[in-house]
């Protein structure tokens, strides 16, 4: 598997899944306080209702169908995101 985190817009199949998922955000926190790597929505439908979002971790990605767009701004964001995650894990 590739280095996490995959870009916004990446379309994946989750382990045991039957429908593809598109990544729409990073590091969501569930109601129970658990942090996940990604928040996604069903592909190709997109976000139909905020109550139907999928929370999942990088190790649950079985297959990558298409990677989302990346540029310098994305790379800078990823650097900051990784720094924040490392800092939180060390607290």
JSON list of C-alpha atoms in Angstrom, two decimals:
[
{"chain": "A", "resi": 1, "resn": "UNK", "atom": "CA", "xyz": [0.00, 0.00, 0.00]},
{"chain": "A", "resi": 2, "resn": "UNK", "atom": "CA", "xyz": [1.16, 3.51, -0.73]},
{"chain": "A", "resi": 3, "resn": "UNK", "atom": "CA", "xyz": [2.21, 5.98, 1.91]},
{"chain": "A", "resi": 4, "resn": "UNK", "atom": "CA", "xyz": [-0.75, 7.41, 3.74]},
{"chain": "A", "resi": 5, "resn": "UNK", "atom": "CA", "xyz": [-2.44, 9.89, 3.25]},
{"chain": "A", "resi": 6, "resn": "UNK", "atom": "CA", "xyz": [-4.07, 9.58, -0.15]},
{"chain": "A", "resi": 7, "resn": "UNK", "atom": "CA", "xyz": [-5.27, 12.84, -1.76]},
{"chain": "A", "resi": 8, "resn": "UNK", "atom": "CA", "xyz": [-8.82, 14.17, -1.61]},
{"chain": "A", "resi": 9, "resn": "UNK", "atom": "CA", "xyz": [-10.81, 12.74, -4.51]},
{"chain": "A", "resi": 10, "resn": "UNK", "atom": "CA", "xyz": [-9.04, 9.37, -4.48]},
{"chain": "A", "resi": 11, "resn": "UNK", "atom": "CA", "xyz": [-11.43, 6.53, -5.28]},
{"chain": "A", "resi": 12, "resn": "UNK", "atom": "CA", "xyz": [-10.85, 3.27, -3.39]},
{"chain": "A", "resi": 13, "resn": "UNK", "atom": "CA", "xyz": [-12.43, -0.06, -2.56]},
{"chain": "A", "resi": 14, "resn": "UNK", "atom": "CA", "xyz": [-12.41, -0.90, 1.13]},
{"chain": "A", "resi": 15, "resn": "UNK", "atom": "CA", "xyz": [-11.65, -4.41, 2.41]},
{"chain": "A", "resi": 16, "resn": "UNK", "atom": "CA", "xyz": [-14.77, -6.53, 1.93]},
{"chain": "A", "resi": 17, "resn": "UNK", "atom": "CA", "xyz": [-16.56, -3.67, 0.17]},
{"chain": "A", "resi": 18, "resn": "UNK", "atom": "CA", "xyz": [-18.95, -3.93, -2.74]},
{"chain": "A", "resi": 19, "resn": "UNK", "atom": "CA", "xyz": [-19.11, -0.22, -3.68]},
{"chain": "A", "resi": 20, "resn": "UNK", "atom": "CA", "xyz": [-16.28, 2.24, -4.25]},
{"chain": "A", "resi": 21, "resn": "UNK", "atom": "CA", "xyz": [-15.59, 5.09, -1.84]},
{"chain": "A", "resi": 22, "resn": "UNK", "atom": "CA", "xyz": [-14.18, 8.56, -2.57]},
{"chain": "A", "resi": 23, "resn": "UNK", "atom": "CA", "xyz": [-11.99, 10.28, 0.01]},
{"chain": "A", "resi": 24, "resn": "UNK", "atom": "CA", "xyz": [-13.40, 13.68, 0.94]},
{"chain": "A", "resi": 25, "resn": "UNK", "atom": "CA", "xyz": [-11.44, 14.54, 4.08]},
{"chain": "A", "resi": 26, "resn": "UNK", "atom": "CA", "xyz": [-8.77, 13.65, 6.61]},
{"chain": "A", "resi": 27, "resn": "UNK", "atom": "CA", "xyz": [-8.67, 12.74, 10.30]},
{"chain": "A", "resi": 28, "resn": "UNK", "atom": "CA", "xyz": [-12.35, 12.83, 11.21]},
{"chain": "A", "resi": 29, "resn": "UNK", "atom": "CA", "xyz": [-13.23, 12.12, 14.82]},
{"chain": "A", "resi": 30, "resn": "UNK", "atom": "CA", "xyz": [-16.16, 9.81, 15.50]},
{"chain": "A", "resi": 31, "resn": "UNK", "atom": "CA", "xyz": [-18.77, 10.47, 18.19]},
{"chain": "A", "resi": 32, "resn": "UNK", "atom": "CA", "xyz": [-16.91, 8.05, 20.50]},
{"chain": "A", "resi": 33, "resn": "UNK", "atom": "CA", "xyz": [-13.73, 10.15, 20.18]},
{"chain": "A", "resi": 34, "resn": "UNK", "atom": "CA", "xyz": [-11.85, 7.72, 17.91]},
{"chain": "A", "resi": 35, "resn": "UNK", "atom": "CA", "xyz": [-9.84, 9.37, 15.13]},
{"chain": "A", "resi": 36, "resn": "UNK", "atom": "CA", "xyz": [-9.82, 7.83, 11.66]},
{"chain": "A", "resi": 37, "resn": "UNK", "atom": "CA", "xyz": [-7.50, 8.48, 8.71]},
{"chain": "A", "resi": 38, "resn": "UNK", "atom": "CA", "xyz": [-10.24, 9.38, 6.24]},
{"chain": "A", "resi": 39, "resn": "UNK", "atom": "CA", "xyz": [-13.83, 10.38, 5.74]},
{"chain": "A", "resi": 40, "resn": "UNK", "atom": "CA", "xyz": [-15.41, 9.28, 2.50]},
{"chain": "A", "resi": 41, "resn": "UNK", "atom": "CA", "xyz": [-18.60, 9.04, 0.51]},
{"chain": "A", "resi": 42, "resn": "UNK", "atom": "CA", "xyz": [-19.95, 6.51, -1.93]},
{"chain": "A", "resi": 43, "resn": "UNK", "atom": "CA", "xyz": [-18.71, 6.85, -5.48]},
{"chain": "A", "resi": 44, "resn": "UNK", "atom": "CA", "xyz": [-20.15, 8.04, -7.86]},
{"chain": "A", "resi": 45, "resn": "UNK", "atom": "CA", "xyz": [-23.04, 9.43, -5.79]},
{"chain": "A", "resi": 46, "resn": "UNK", "atom": "CA", "xyz": [-20.94, 11.78, -3.66]},
{"chain": "A", "resi": 47, "resn": "UNK", "atom": "CA", "xyz": [-22.14, 13.35, -0.43]},
{"chain": "A", "resi": 48, "resn": "UNK", "atom": "CA", "xyz": [-25.89, 12.83, -0.40]},
{"chain": "A", "resi": 49, "resn": "UNK", "atom": "CA", "xyz": [-26.33, 13.23, 3.36]},
{"chain": "A", "resi": 50, "resn": "UNK", "atom": "CA", "xyz": [-23.75, 14.03, 6.07]},
{"chain": "A", "resi": 51, "resn": "UNK", "atom": "CA", "xyz": [-25.19, 11.12, 8.05]},
{"chain": "A", "resi": 52, "resn": "UNK", "atom": "CA", "xyz": [-24.01, 8.68, 5.39]},
{"chain": "A", "resi": 53, "resn": "UNK", "atom": "CA", "xyz": [-20.29, 9.48, 5.56]},
{"chain": "A", "resi": 54, "resn": "UNK", "atom": "CA", "xyz": [-17.83, 6.61, 5.89]},
{"chain": "A", "resi": 55, "resn": "UNK", "atom": "CA", "xyz": [-14.98, 6.76, 8.42]},
{"chain": "A", "resi": 56, "resn": "UNK", "atom": "CA", "xyz": [-12.06, 4.46, 7.66]},
{"chain": "A", "resi": 57, "resn": "UNK", "atom": "CA", "xyz": [-8.34, 3.92, 8.10]},
{"chain": "A", "resi": 58, "resn": "UNK", "atom": "CA", "xyz": [-5.60, 3.55, 5.53]},
{"chain": "A", "resi": 59, "resn": "UNK", "atom": "CA", "xyz": [-5.12, -0.14, 6.28]},
{"chain": "A", "resi": 60, "resn": "UNK", "atom": "CA", "xyz": [-8.75, -0.78, 5.25]},
{"chain": "A", "resi": 61, "resn": "UNK", "atom": "CA", "xyz": [-8.04, 0.27, 1.64]},
{"chain": "A", "resi": 62, "resn": "UNK", "atom": "CA", "xyz": [-7.98, -2.84, -0.53]},
{"chain": "A", "resi": 63, "resn": "UNK", "atom": "CA", "xyz": [-7.59, -1.22, -3.95]},
{"chain": "A", "resi": 64, "resn": "UNK", "atom": "CA", "xyz": [-6.98, 2.25, -5.37]},
{"chain": "A", "resi": 65, "resn": "UNK", "atom": "CA", "xyz": [-8.94, 3.00, -8.56]},
{"chain": "A", "resi": 66, "resn": "UNK", "atom": "CA", "xyz": [-7.89, 6.62, -9.11]},
{"chain": "A", "resi": 67, "resn": "UNK", "atom": "CA", "xyz": [-5.74, 9.04, -7.15]},
{"chain": "A", "resi": 68, "resn": "UNK", "atom": "CA", "xyz": [-6.98, 12.55, -6.48]},
{"chain": "A", "resi": 69, "resn": "UNK", "atom": "CA", "xyz": [-5.32, 15.74, -7.67]},
{"chain": "A", "resi": 70, "resn": "UNK", "atom": "CA", "xyz": [-2.04, 16.81, -6.05]},
{"chain": "A", "resi": 71, "resn": "UNK", "atom": "CA", "xyz": [0.01, 19.97, -6.34]},
{"chain": "A", "resi": 72, "resn": "UNK", "atom": "CA", "xyz": [2.34, 22.08, -4.19]},
{"chain": "A", "resi": 73, "resn": "UNK", "atom": "CA", "xyz": [-0.52, 23.23, -1.96]},
{"chain": "A", "resi": 74, "resn": "UNK", "atom": "CA", "xyz": [-1.49, 19.58, -1.35]},
{"chain": "A", "resi": 75, "resn": "UNK", "atom": "CA", "xyz": [2.10, 18.66, -0.48]},
{"chain": "A", "resi": 76, "resn": "UNK", "atom": "CA", "xyz": [2.37, 21.56, 1.99]},
{"chain": "A", "resi": 77, "resn": "UNK", "atom": "CA", "xyz": [-0.92, 20.53, 3.60]},
{"chain": "A", "resi": 78, "resn": "UNK", "atom": "CA", "xyz": [0.25, 16.92, 3.91]},
{"chain": "A", "resi": 79, "resn": "UNK", "atom": "CA", "xyz": [3.46, 18.03, 5.64]},
{"chain": "A", "resi": 80, "resn": "UNK", "atom": "CA", "xyz": [1.47, 20.09, 8.16]},
{"chain": "A", "resi": 81, "resn": "UNK", "atom": "CA", "xyz": [-1.07, 17.30, 8.68]},
{"chain": "A", "resi": 82, "resn": "UNK", "atom": "CA", "xyz": [1.65, 14.75, 9.42]},
{"chain": "A", "resi": 83, "resn": "UNK", "atom": "CA", "xyz": [3.32, 17.15, 11.88]},
{"chain": "A", "resi": 84, "resn": "UNK", "atom": "CA", "xyz": [0.03, 17.66, 13.73]},
{"chain": "A", "resi": 85, "resn": "UNK", "atom": "CA", "xyz": [-0.67, 13.92, 13.88]},
{"chain": "A", "resi": 86, "resn": "UNK", "atom": "CA", "xyz": [2.82, 13.16, 15.21]},
{"chain": "A", "resi": 87, "resn": "UNK", "atom": "CA", "xyz": [2.43, 15.90, 17.84]},
{"chain": "A", "resi": 88, "resn": "UNK", "atom": "CA", "xyz": [-1.00, 14.56, 18.94]},
{"chain": "A", "resi": 89, "resn": "UNK", "atom": "CA", "xyz": [0.33, 10.99, 19.16]},
{"chain": "A", "resi": 90, "resn": "UNK", "atom": "CA", "xyz": [3.14, 12.17, 21.44]},
{"chain": "A", "resi": 91, "resn": "UNK", "atom": "CA", "xyz": [0.81, 14.05, 23.83]}
]
